[in-house]
Amino acid sequence: MAHILIVDDEDKIRHLLSMMLERRGHTTEMAANGQNAFEKLKSNKFDMIFSDIRMPEVDGKALILMMNNAKIYTPVVFITAFATVDSAVEMMRQGAADYITKPFDEEKIFITVERTLKLSSLIAENQAMRQQLQRADGKHTLVFKSQQMREIVSLAANVADSDTAVLITGESGTGKELIARYIHTKSKRKTRKFVPVNCAAISPNLVESELFGYEKGAFTGAGKTQIGKFEYADQGTLFLDEIGDLPLESQAKMLRALQEKKFQRVGGNEEIPVNVRIICATNKKLQQMVNRNKFRQDLLFRINVFPIEILPLRNRKDDILPLANHFLNFFKLKGKYELTKGAFQKLLEYPWPGNVRELGNAMERAIILTKNTGKITSETLSFLKIHHPEGLNDTIIKLPPNGIQLQTVQLSLVKQALTAAGNNQTSAAKLLGLSRAKFRVLLKNIEDDDKLEKEGCSP
């Protein structure tokens, strides 16, 4: 059902039209002139507008001009008592979607509403597509060079043309949403909406209302029917980010919607069919959550048909320089910025716990710190520091009664440090509080050195 604004200086006309529309399940708001209507449009979303042409102060034609200037593209149906071919053509030139005549013919009104709402849906889709195309440029472009990312993008391209459910896993900031958008743009649904939902950002008691919508009167404050993300994404792609944060009590309804391709709004009884492609993402270990009864096994089976894992940035260092240059180009205020060899080495040594997102933030900060010199040096990037875990300096290893092999402890700590630093020796040395030279000596003195080399330590 639609939310419709009625604009007319005659109180009787406003209430008559409102009564007709609400009798068919629509919700309405009213305004006595164009200015009053424009104020409502700035703070509320309407699916369509019925507006008289001739009104005191701001008339219907002026309202359309104000809407165009404010980039409000809600379709307008003019109300007129002077319906001629010439006046109808003139109204269309002014930007009207259609017109109705006084006195009202109820059936013609509902035919007009149905036709205009289809136009409203197309306008919304076009706006969504424009926004997606804008986001596809600049900071949100998929940039990579490493073999690991080539394989990931190849997997994404292979699954794109099907409607198979995809689960993208990886640490925060690795680019899970970018891969999801890539899948969407390569799919048969690319001309439809891509609707991202961050499950972690929704209050647990509002999750179902956000995903499935609600009926008017479903709860206190539900003054009108509201569609949810599933319904909004119909025919397109619904991206459920941080799916691991979906409350357990909401997972059953999610599973039913995915299995049966229909759902009920909160407070409603009507089954609403929906056709969406589902892509999920998480930085959590969902199978471990299943084992702890924090996530439904059947839902995991449903969303994990085609898994894609994105490696952290520290494990695909070939991507660091092209990404850094890309961000420099995106964030530059004027002129050209370039990385010195020292700066590039600093970027390679840093373990990037925040991954690509942190790299983008670092490049934005570096541009500011260069003070328009155009060169980013290792000194510019001095803010990139490896933070030791809290309490690390207070760590004490207790000696067992029967003693311990020191070499075993050293080997364990070295392996942990290398893993945390993405197999970078310089960063691993810092984690252990050693110089790079001392760390190398330690490696040479470990009997299991050959085993470490097979795991791939980078200098």
CSV table of C-alpha atoms in Angstrom, one decimal:
chain,number,residue,atom,x,y,z
A,1,MET,CA,0.0,0.0,0.0
A,2,ALA,CA,1.1,3.5,-0.8
A,3,HIS,CA,1.7,6.7,1.2
A,4,ILE,CA,0.1,9.5,-0.7
A,5,LEU,CA,0.2,13.3,-0.3
A,6,ILE,CA,-3.0,15.3,-1.2
A,7,VAL,CA,-2.6,19.0,-2.0
A,8,ASP,CA,-5.7,21.1,-2.5
A,9,ASP,CA,-6.9,24.4,-1.0
A,10,GLU,CA,-10.4,23.1,-0.7
A,11,ASP,CA,-10.9,21.2,2.6
A,12,LYS,CA,-13.8,19.1,1.2
A,13,ILE,CA,-11.8,17.9,-1.8
A,14,ARG,CA,-8.8,16.9,0.3
A,15,HIS,CA,-10.9,14.9,2.7
A,16,LEU,CA,-13.0,13.3,0.0
A,17,LEU,CA,-10.0,12.1,-1.9
A,18,SER,CA,-8.3,10.9,1.3
A,19,MET,CA,-11.4,8.9,2.3
A,20,MET,CA,-11.4,7.2,-1.1
A,21,LEU,CA,-7.7,6.3,-1.0
A,22,GLU,CA,-7.7,5.1,2.7
A,23,ARG,CA,-10.8,2.9,1.9
A,24,ARG,CA,-8.4,1.0,-0.5
A,25,GLY,CA,-5.7,0.6,2.2
A,26,HIS,CA,-3.5,3.6,1.3
A,27,THR,CA,-2.3,6.1,3.9
A,28,THR,CA,-2.6,9.8,3.2
A,29,GLU,CA,-1.4,13.2,4.4
A,30,MET,CA,-2.9,16.5,3.4
A,31,ALA,CA,-1.6,20.0,2.6
A,32,ALA,CA,-3.6,23.2,1.8
A,33,ASN,CA,-1.1,24.7,-0.6
A,34,GLY,CA,2.2,24.1,-2.5
A,35,GLN,CA,4.4,25.6,0.2
A,36,ASN,CA,2.8,23.4,3.0
A,37,ALA,CA,3.2,20.4,0.7
A,38,PHE,CA,6.9,21.2,0.0
A,39,GLU,CA,7.6,21.3,3.7
A,40,LYS,CA,6.1,17.9,4.2
A,41,LEU,CA,8.1,16.5,1.2
A,42,LYS,CA,11.4,17.7,2.8
A,43,SER,CA,10.8,15.6,5.9
A,44,ASN,CA,8.7,12.7,4.7
A,45,LYS,CA,8.8,10.1,1.9
A,46,PHE,CA,5.7,9.8,-0.3
A,47,ASP,CA,5.0,7.3,-3.1
A,48,MET,CA,2.9,9.8,-5.1
A,49,ILE,CA,1.2,13.2,-4.9
A,50,PHE,CA,-2.3,14.4,-5.9
A,51,SER,CA,-2.1,18.2,-6.4
A,52,ASP,CA,-4.6,20.8,-7.5
A,53,ILE,CA,-3.2,23.2,-10.1
A,54,ARG,CA,-4.8,26.4,-9.1
A,55,MET,CA,-4.2,27.3,-5.5
A,56,PRO,CA,-3.5,30.6,-3.7
A,57,GLU,CA,0.1,31.4,-2.8
A,58,VAL,CA,2.2,28.4,-4.2
A,59,ASP,CA,0.2,26.6,-6.9
A,60,GLY,CA,0.7,23.1,-8.4
A,61,LYS,CA,3.1,24.2,-11.1
A,62,ALA,CA,5.3,26.1,-8.7
A,63,LEU,CA,5.3,23.1,-6.4
A,64,ILE,CA,6.8,20.9,-9.2
A,65,LEU,CA,9.5,23.5,-9.9
A,66,MET,CA,10.4,23.6,-6.2
A,67,MET,CA,10.5,19.8,-6.2
A,68,ASN,CA,12.8,19.6,-9.2
A,69,ASN,CA,15.2,22.2,-7.7
A,70,ALA,CA,15.3,20.1,-4.5
A,71,LYS,CA,15.8,16.9,-6.5
A,72,ILE,CA,12.5,15.4,-5.2
A,73,TYR,CA,11.2,13.1,-7.9
A,74,THR,CA,8.0,11.9,-6.4
A,75,PRO,CA,5.4,11.6,-9.3
A,76,VAL,CA,2.6,14.2,-9.2
A,77,VAL,CA,-0.9,13.7,-10.5
A,78,PHE,CA,-2.7,17.0,-11.1
A,79,ILE,CA,-6.3,17.6,-10.1
A,80,THR,CA,-8.2,19.9,-12.5
A,81,ALA,CA,-11.8,20.9,-13.3
A,82,PHE,CA,-10.7,22.1,-16.7
A,83,ALA,CA,-9.7,19.0,-18.6
A,84,THR,CA,-9.0,19.7,-22.2
A,85,VAL,CA,-6.3,18.2,-24.5
A,86,ASP,CA,-4.3,21.4,-24.4
A,87,SER,CA,-4.4,21.7,-20.6
A,88,ALA,CA,-3.4,18.0,-20.3
A,89,VAL,CA,-0.4,18.5,-22.6
A,90,GLU,CA,0.6,21.6,-20.7
A,91,MET,CA,0.4,19.7,-17.4
A,92,MET,CA,2.6,17.0,-18.7
A,93,ARG,CA,5.1,19.6,-19.9
A,94,GLN,CA,5.2,21.0,-16.4
A,95,GLY,CA,6.3,17.6,-15.2
A,96,ALA,CA,3.0,15.9,-14.1
A,97,ALA,CA,2.8,12.1,-14.3
A,98,ASP,CA,-0.9,12.2,-15.0
A,99,TYR,CA,-4.1,14.1,-14.2
A,100,ILE,CA,-7.6,13.5,-12.9
A,101,THR,CA,-10.7,15.6,-13.3
A,102,LYS,CA,-13.3,16.9,-10.9
A,103,PRO,CA,-15.8,15.6,-10.0
A,104,PHE,CA,-14.0,12.4,-9.1
A,105,ASP,CA,-14.6,9.0,-10.7
A,106,GLU,CA,-13.5,6.6,-8.0
A,107,GLU,CA,-12.5,3.7,-10.4
A,108,LYS,CA,-10.5,6.1,-12.7
A,109,ILE,CA,-8.7,7.4,-9.6
A,110,PHE,CA,-7.5,3.9,-8.6
A,111,ILE,CA,-6.4,3.1,-12.2
A,112,THR,CA,-4.4,6.3,-12.0
A,113,VAL,CA,-2.9,5.3,-8.6
A,114,GLU,CA,-1.9,1.9,-9.9
A,115,ARG,CA,-0.3,3.4,-13.0
A,116,THR,CA,1.5,6.1,-11.0
A,117,LEU,CA,2.8,3.8,-8.4
A,118,LYS,CA,4.5,1.7,-11.1
A,119,LEU,CA,6.2,4.9,-12.3
A,120,SER,CA,7.2,5.7,-8.7
A,121,SER,CA,8.8,2.2,-8.4
A,122,LEU,CA,10.8,2.8,-11.6
A,123,ILE,CA,11.9,6.2,-10.3
A,124,ALA,CA,13.1,4.7,-7.0
A,125,GLU,CA,15.0,2.0,-8.9
A,126,ASN,CA,16.7,4.5,-11.2
A,127,GLN,CA,17.7,6.6,-8.2
A,128,ALA,CA,19.1,3.5,-6.5
A,129,MET,CA,21.0,2.6,-9.6
A,130,ARG,CA,22.5,6.1,-9.9
A,131,GLN,CA,23.6,5.9,-6.3
A,132,GLN,CA,25.2,2.5,-6.8
A,133,LEU,CA,27.0,3.8,-9.9
A,134,GLN,CA,28.4,6.7,-7.9
A,135,ARG,CA,29.5,4.4,-5.2
A,136,ALA,CA,31.2,2.1,-7.7
A,137,ASP,CA,33.6,4.9,-8.5
A,138,GLY,CA,36.4,6.3,-6.3
A,139,LYS,CA,36.8,4.8,-2.8
A,140,HIS,CA,34.6,1.8,-3.5
A,141,THR,CA,36.3,0.5,-6.7
A,142,LEU,CA,37.6,-3.0,-6.6
A,143,VAL,CA,41.4,-2.7,-6.8
A,144,PHE,CA,43.8,-5.6,-6.6
A,145,LYS,CA,47.0,-7.2,-8.1
A,146,SER,CA,47.6,-10.3,-6.0
A,147,GLN,CA,47.0,-13.8,-7.1
A,148,GLN,CA,44.8,-14.4,-4.1
A,149,MET,CA,42.4,-11.6,-5.1
A,150,ARG,CA,42.4,-12.8,-8.7
A,151,GLU,CA,41.2,-16.1,-7.6
A,152,ILE,CA,38.5,-14.5,-5.3
A,153,VAL,CA,37.2,-12.3,-8.2
A,154,SER,CA,37.2,-15.3,-10.5
A,155,LEU,CA,35.0,-17.2,-8.0
A,156,ALA,CA,32.7,-14.2,-7.7
A,157,ALA,CA,32.4,-14.0,-11.5
A,158,ASN,CA,31.6,-17.7,-11.7
A,159,VAL,CA,28.7,-17.5,-9.2
A,160,ALA,CA,27.4,-14.1,-10.3
A,161,ASP,CA,25.0,-15.3,-13.1
A,162,SER,CA,23.2,-17.8,-10.9
A,163,ASP,CA,20.9,-17.1,-7.9
A,164,THR,CA,23.0,-19.3,-5.6
A,165,ALA,CA,23.3,-18.0,-2.0
A,166,VAL,CA,26.8,-16.7,-1.3
A,167,LEU,CA,28.5,-16.4,2.1
A,168,ILE,CA,31.6,-14.0,2.1
A,169,THR,CA,33.9,-14.4,5.1
A,170,GLY,CA,36.9,-12.4,6.2
A,171,GLU,CA,38.1,-9.9,8.7
A,172,SER,CA,36.6,-6.5,9.1
A,173,GLY,CA,37.7,-4.1,6.3
A,174,THR,CA,38.8,-6.7,3.8
A,175,GLY,CA,36.2,-5.7,1.2
A,176,LYS,CA,33.4,-8.1,1.6
A,177,GLU,CA,30.7,-5.6,0.5
A,178,LEU,CA,32.8,-4.7,-2.6
A,179,ILE,CA,32.8,-8.4,-3.6
A,180,ALA,CA,29.1,-8.6,-3.0
A,181,ARG,CA,28.5,-5.5,-5.2
A,182,TYR,CA,30.8,-7.1,-7.9
A,183,ILE,CA,28.6,-10.2,-7.9
A,184,HIS,CA,25.5,-8.1,-8.2
A,185,THR,CA,26.9,-6.0,-11.1
A,186,LYS,CA,27.8,-9.2,-13.0
A,187,SER,CA,24.5,-10.9,-12.4
A,188,LYS,CA,21.2,-10.9,-14.3
A,189,ARG,CA,19.8,-8.7,-11.6
A,190,LYS,CA,22.3,-5.9,-12.2
A,191,THR,CA,19.6,-3.4,-13.4
A,192,ARG,CA,17.7,-3.9,-10.1
A,193,LYS,CA,18.5,-2.7,-6.6
A,194,PHE,CA,21.4,-3.8,-4.5
A,195,VAL,CA,20.2,-3.4,-0.9
A,196,PRO,CA,22.8,-3.6,1.9
A,197,VAL,CA,21.7,-4.3,5.5
A,198,ASN,CA,24.2,-4.2,8.4
A,199,CYS,CA,22.6,-6.7,10.8
A,200,ALA,CA,25.0,-5.6,13.6
A,201,ALA,CA,23.7,-2.0,13.4
A,202,ILE,CA,20.0,-2.8,14.0
A,203,SER,CA,18.6,-2.9,17.5
A,204,PRO,CA,17.7,-6.5,18.3
A,205,ASN,CA,14.0,-5.6,18.9
A,206,LEU,CA,13.8,-3.8,15.6
A,207,VAL,CA,15.4,-6.5,13.4
A,208,GLU,CA,12.2,-8.0,12.1
A,209,SER,CA,10.6,-4.6,11.4
A,210,GLU,CA,13.7,-3.6,9.5
A,211,LEU,CA,13.9,-6.7,7.4
A,212,PHE,CA,10.2,-7.6,6.9
A,213,GLY,CA,8.4,-4.3,7.4
A,214,TYR,CA,5.3,-3.7,9.6
A,215,GLU,CA,1.7,-3.0,9.3
A,216,LYS,CA,0.0,0.2,10.5
A,217,GLY,CA,-0.8,-0.2,14.2
A,218,ALA,CA,1.5,-3.2,14.7
A,219,PHE,CA,3.1,-1.5,17.7
A,220,THR,CA,3.2,1.9,19.4
A,221,GLY,CA,4.4,4.5,16.9
A,222,ALA,CA,3.5,2.4,13.8
A,223,GLY,CA,1.4,5.1,12.2
A,224,LYS,CA,1.6,3.8,8.7
A,225,THR,CA,2.5,0.6,6.9
A,226,GLN,CA,6.2,0.3,6.2
A,227,ILE,CA,7.9,-2.1,3.8
A,228,GLY,CA,11.1,-3.9,4.9
A,229,LYS,CA,14.4,-4.5,3.2
A,230,PHE,CA,13.3,-7.8,1.8
A,231,GLU,CA,10.3,-6.2,0.0
A,232,TYR,CA,12.4,-3.2,-1.1
A,233,ALA,CA,15.0,-5.5,-2.6
A,234,ASP,CA,12.4,-7.5,-4.6
A,235,GLN,CA,13.9,-8.6,-8.0
A,236,GLY,CA,17.3,-7.4,-6.8
A,237,THR,CA,20.0,-8.4,-4.4
A,238,LEU,CA,19.8,-8.3,-0.6
A,239,PHE,CA,23.2,-8.1,1.0
A,240,LEU,CA,23.1,-9.1,4.7
A,241,ASP,CA,26.3,-7.9,6.2
A,242,GLU,CA,27.4,-9.2,9.7
A,243,ILE,CA,24.9,-12.0,9.5
A,244,GLY,CA,26.5,-13.5,12.5
A,245,ASP,CA,25.0,-10.7,14.6
A,246,LEU,CA,21.4,-11.6,13.6
A,247,PRO,CA,19.5,-12.4,16.9
A,248,LEU,CA,18.8,-16.1,17.3
A,249,GLU,CA,15.0,-15.5,17.6
A,250,SER,CA,15.0,-13.7,14.2
A,251,GLN,CA,16.9,-16.4,12.4
A,252,ALA,CA,13.8,-18.7,12.1
A,253,LYS,CA,11.8,-16.1,10.3
A,254,MET,CA,14.8,-15.4,8.1
A,255,LEU,CA,15.2,-19.1,7.3
A,256,ARG,CA,11.5,-19.3,6.3
A,257,ALA,CA,11.7,-16.3,4.1
A,258,LEU,CA,14.7,-17.8,2.3
A,259,GLN,CA,13.2,-21.2,1.9
A,260,GLU,CA,9.6,-20.3,0.9
A,261,LYS,CA,10.4,-16.9,-0.7
A,262,LYS,CA,7.6,-15.3,1.2
A,263,PHE,CA,7.1,-13.6,4.6
A,264,GLN,CA,4.6,-11.7,6.7
A,265,ARG,CA,5.1,-8.1,7.9
A,266,VAL,CA,5.2,-7.6,11.6
A,267,GLY,CA,1.6,-7.3,12.8
A,268,GLY,CA,0.3,-8.7,9.5
A,269,ASN,CA,-1.3,-11.9,8.3
A,270,GLU,CA,-0.8,-11.6,4.5
A,271,GLU,CA,1.9,-13.7,2.9
A,272,ILE,CA,4.0,-11.5,0.7
A,273,PRO,CA,6.0,-13.2,-2.1
A,274,VAL,CA,9.5,-12.0,-2.7
A,275,ASN,CA,12.2,-12.7,-5.3
A,276,VAL,CA,15.6,-11.7,-4.1
A,277,ARG,CA,19.2,-13.0,-4.4
A,278,ILE,CA,20.8,-13.3,-1.0
A,279,ILE,CA,24.5,-12.6,-0.3
A,280,CYS,CA,25.7,-12.7,3.3
A,281,ALA,CA,28.9,-11.7,4.9
A,282,THR,CA,30.5,-12.1,8.3
A,283,ASN,CA,33.8,-11.8,10.2
A,284,LYS,CA,32.7,-14.5,12.6
A,285,LYS,CA,33.2,-18.2,12.7
A,286,LEU,CA,29.6,-19.3,12.1
A,287,GLN,CA,30.2,-23.0,12.6
A,288,GLN,CA,31.7,-22.3,16.0
A,289,MET,CA,28.6,-20.2,16.7
A,290,VAL,CA,26.4,-23.2,15.7
A,291,ASN,CA,28.4,-25.4,18.1
A,292,ARG,CA,27.7,-22.9,20.9
A,293,ASN,CA,23.9,-22.7,19.9
A,294,LYS,CA,24.3,-19.0,18.9
A,295,PHE,CA,23.5,-19.6,15.2
A,296,ARG,CA,21.1,-22.0,13.5
A,297,GLN,CA,22.7,-24.9,11.6
A,298,ASP,CA,19.8,-25.0,9.1
A,299,LEU,CA,20.2,-21.3,8.3
A,300,LEU,CA,24.0,-21.7,7.9
A,301,PHE,CA,23.3,-24.5,5.4
A,302,ARG,CA,20.9,-22.2,3.5
A,303,ILE,CA,23.3,-19.2,3.2
A,304,ASN,CA,26.6,-21.0,2.8
A,305,VAL,CA,25.9,-22.7,-0.6
A,306,PHE,CA,28.9,-20.9,-2.2
A,307,PRO,CA,31.5,-19.7,0.3
A,308,ILE,CA,34.1,-17.1,-0.6
A,309,GLU,CA,36.9,-16.2,1.9
A,310,ILE,CA,38.7,-12.9,1.5
A,311,LEU,CA,42.2,-13.0,3.0
A,312,PRO,CA,43.4,-10.2,5.2
A,313,LEU,CA,45.6,-7.5,3.6
A,314,ARG,CA,48.7,-8.6,5.4
A,315,ASN,CA,48.5,-11.9,3.5
A,316,ARG,CA,48.2,-10.3,0.1
A,317,LYS,CA,50.9,-7.7,0.1
A,318,ASP,CA,50.9,-7.3,-3.7
A,319,ASP,CA,47.6,-5.4,-3.3
A,320,ILE,CA,49.1,-2.8,-0.9
A,321,LEU,CA,50.8,-0.5,-3.4
A,322,PRO,CA,48.0,-0.4,-6.0
A,323,LEU,CA,45.4,0.2,-3.2
A,324,ALA,CA,47.6,2.9,-1.7
A,325,ASN,CA,48.0,4.7,-5.0
A,326,HIS,CA,44.3,4.3,-5.7
A,327,PHE,CA,43.3,6.0,-2.4
A,328,LEU,CA,45.9,8.7,-2.9
A,329,ASN,CA,44.3,9.5,-6.2
A,330,PHE,CA,40.8,9.4,-4.7
A,331,PHE,CA,41.5,11.6,-1.7
A,332,LYS,CA,43.9,14.2,-3.3
A,333,LEU,CA,42.7,17.8,-3.0
A,334,LYS,CA,45.0,19.1,-5.7
A,335,GLY,CA,48.1,18.0,-7.5
A,336,LYS,CA,49.7,14.6,-7.4
A,337,TYR,CA,50.9,12.6,-4.4
A,338,GLU,CA,53.5,9.8,-4.5
A,339,LEU,CA,55.0,7.4,-2.1
A,340,THR,CA,58.7,7.3,-1.5
A,341,LYS,CA,60.5,3.9,-1.3
A,342,GLY,CA,60.7,4.4,2.5
A,343,ALA,CA,57.0,5.0,2.7
A,344,PHE,CA,56.2,2.0,0.6
A,345,GLN,CA,58.5,-0.2,2.8
A,346,LYS,CA,56.6,1.1,5.8
A,347,LEU,CA,53.3,0.1,4.3
A,348,LEU,CA,54.6,-3.4,3.5
A,349,GLU,CA,55.9,-3.9,7.1
A,350,TYR,CA,52.7,-2.7,8.8
A,351,PRO,CA,50.3,-5.7,9.5
A,352,TRP,CA,47.1,-3.7,8.7
A,353,PRO,CA,44.7,-5.1,11.4
A,354,GLY,CA,42.0,-2.9,9.9
A,355,ASN,CA,42.8,-4.2,6.4
A,356,VAL,CA,41.8,-2.2,3.3
A,357,ARG,CA,39.6,0.2,5.3
A,358,GLU,CA,42.5,1.1,7.5
A,359,LEU,CA,44.8,1.6,4.5
A,360,GLY,CA,42.3,4.1,3.0
A,361,ASN,CA,42.1,6.0,6.2
A,362,ALA,CA,45.9,6.1,6.4
A,363,MET,CA,46.3,7.5,2.9
A,364,GLU,CA,43.7,10.2,3.7
A,365,ARG,CA,45.6,11.2,6.8
A,366,ALA,CA,48.9,11.1,5.0
A,367,ILE,CA,47.8,13.6,2.4
A,368,ILE,CA,46.9,16.0,5.1
A,369,LEU,CA,50.2,15.5,6.9
A,370,THR,CA,52.3,16.2,3.7
A,371,LYS,CA,51.2,19.8,3.7
A,372,ASN,CA,50.9,19.8,-0.1
A,373,THR,CA,54.6,18.8,-0.6
A,374,GLY,CA,53.3,16.0,-2.9
A,375,LYS,CA,55.6,13.3,-1.3
A,376,ILE,CA,54.6,10.8,1.4
A,377,THR,CA,57.7,9.6,3.3
A,378,SER,CA,58.2,7.0,6.0
A,379,GLU,CA,58.2,9.9,8.5
A,380,THR,CA,54.8,11.0,7.2
A,381,LEU,CA,53.5,7.5,8.1
A,382,SER,CA,55.0,7.5,11.5
A,383,PHE,CA,51.5,7.3,13.0
A,384,LEU,CA,51.4,3.6,11.8
A,385,LYS,CA,52.5,1.8,14.9
A,386,ILE,CA,52.1,-1.8,15.8
A,387,HIS,CA,50.1,-1.9,19.0
A,388,HIS,CA,51.0,-4.7,21.4
A,389,PRO,CA,48.1,-6.5,23.0
A,390,GLU,CA,47.1,-5.0,26.3
A,391,GLY,CA,49.1,-6.5,29.2
A,392,LEU,CA,51.7,-8.1,26.9
A,393,ASN,CA,54.6,-6.7,28.9
A,394,ASP,CA,53.2,-8.3,32.0
A,395,THR,CA,53.1,-11.8,30.4
A,396,ILE,CA,54.7,-14.4,32.6
A,397,ILE,CA,55.5,-18.0,31.5
A,398,LYS,CA,55.6,-20.2,34.6
A,399,LEU,CA,58.2,-23.0,34.7
A,400,PRO,CA,56.6,-26.4,35.0
A,401,PRO,CA,58.0,-28.6,37.9
A,402,ASN,CA,59.6,-31.0,35.4
A,403,GLY,CA,61.1,-28.1,33.4
A,404,ILE,CA,60.5,-27.1,29.8
A,405,GLN,CA,62.3,-27.0,26.5
A,406,LEU,CA,63.2,-23.3,25.9
A,407,GLN,CA,63.5,-23.9,22.2
A,408,THR,CA,59.9,-25.1,22.1
A,409,VAL,CA,58.7,-21.9,23.8
A,410,GLN,CA,60.8,-19.8,21.4
A,411,LEU,CA,59.5,-21.7,18.4
A,412,SER,CA,55.9,-21.2,19.6
A,413,LEU,CA,56.3,-17.5,20.2
A,414,VAL,CA,58.1,-16.9,16.9
A,415,LYS,CA,55.3,-18.8,14.9
A,416,GLN,CA,52.6,-16.8,16.7
A,417,ALA,CA,54.4,-13.5,16.0
A,418,LEU,CA,54.9,-14.4,12.3
A,419,THR,CA,51.2,-15.3,12.0
A,420,ALA,CA,50.1,-12.1,13.6
A,421,ALA,CA,52.4,-10.1,11.4
A,422,GLY,CA,51.4,-11.8,8.1
A,423,ASN,CA,54.8,-13.6,7.9
A,424,ASN,CA,56.7,-10.3,7.9
A,425,GLN,CA,59.9,-10.7,10.0
A,426,THR,CA,60.3,-7.0,10.8
A,427,SER,CA,56.7,-6.7,12.1
A,428,ALA,CA,57.1,-10.0,14.0
A,429,ALA,CA,60.3,-8.8,15.6
A,430,LYS,CA,58.5,-5.7,16.9
A,431,LEU,CA,55.8,-7.9,18.4
A,432,LEU,CA,58.4,-9.8,20.3
A,433,GLY,CA,60.3,-6.6,21.4
A,434,LEU,CA,63.3,-7.5,19.3
A,435,SER,CA,65.3,-5.8,16.7
A,436,ARG,CA,65.2,-7.3,13.2
A,437,ALA,CA,68.8,-8.5,13.5
A,438,LYS,CA,68.2,-10.2,16.8
A,439,PHE,CA,65.0,-11.8,15.5
A,440,ARG,CA,67.0,-13.3,12.5
A,441,VAL,CA,69.6,-14.7,14.9
A,442,LEU,CA,66.7,-16.3,16.9
A,443,LEU,CA,65.4,-17.9,13.8
A,444,LYS,CA,68.8,-19.4,12.9
A,445,ASN,CA,69.1,-20.8,16.4
A,446,ILE,CA,65.8,-22.7,16.3
A,447,GLU,CA,66.2,-26.3,15.3
A,448,ASP,CA,62.9,-26.2,13.4
A,449,ASP,CA,64.1,-23.4,11.2
A,450,ASP,CA,63.4,-25.4,8.1
A,451,LYS,CA,59.8,-25.8,9.0
A,452,LEU,CA,59.4,-22.1,9.5
A,453,GLU,CA,61.0,-21.4,6.0
A,454,LYS,CA,58.4,-23.7,4.4
A,455,GLU,CA,55.6,-21.5,5.9
A,456,GLY,CA,57.1,-18.6,4.0
A,457,CYS,CA,58.7,-15.8,6.0
A,458,SER,CA,59.1,-12.6,4.1
A,459,PRO,CA,62.2,-10.5,4.8
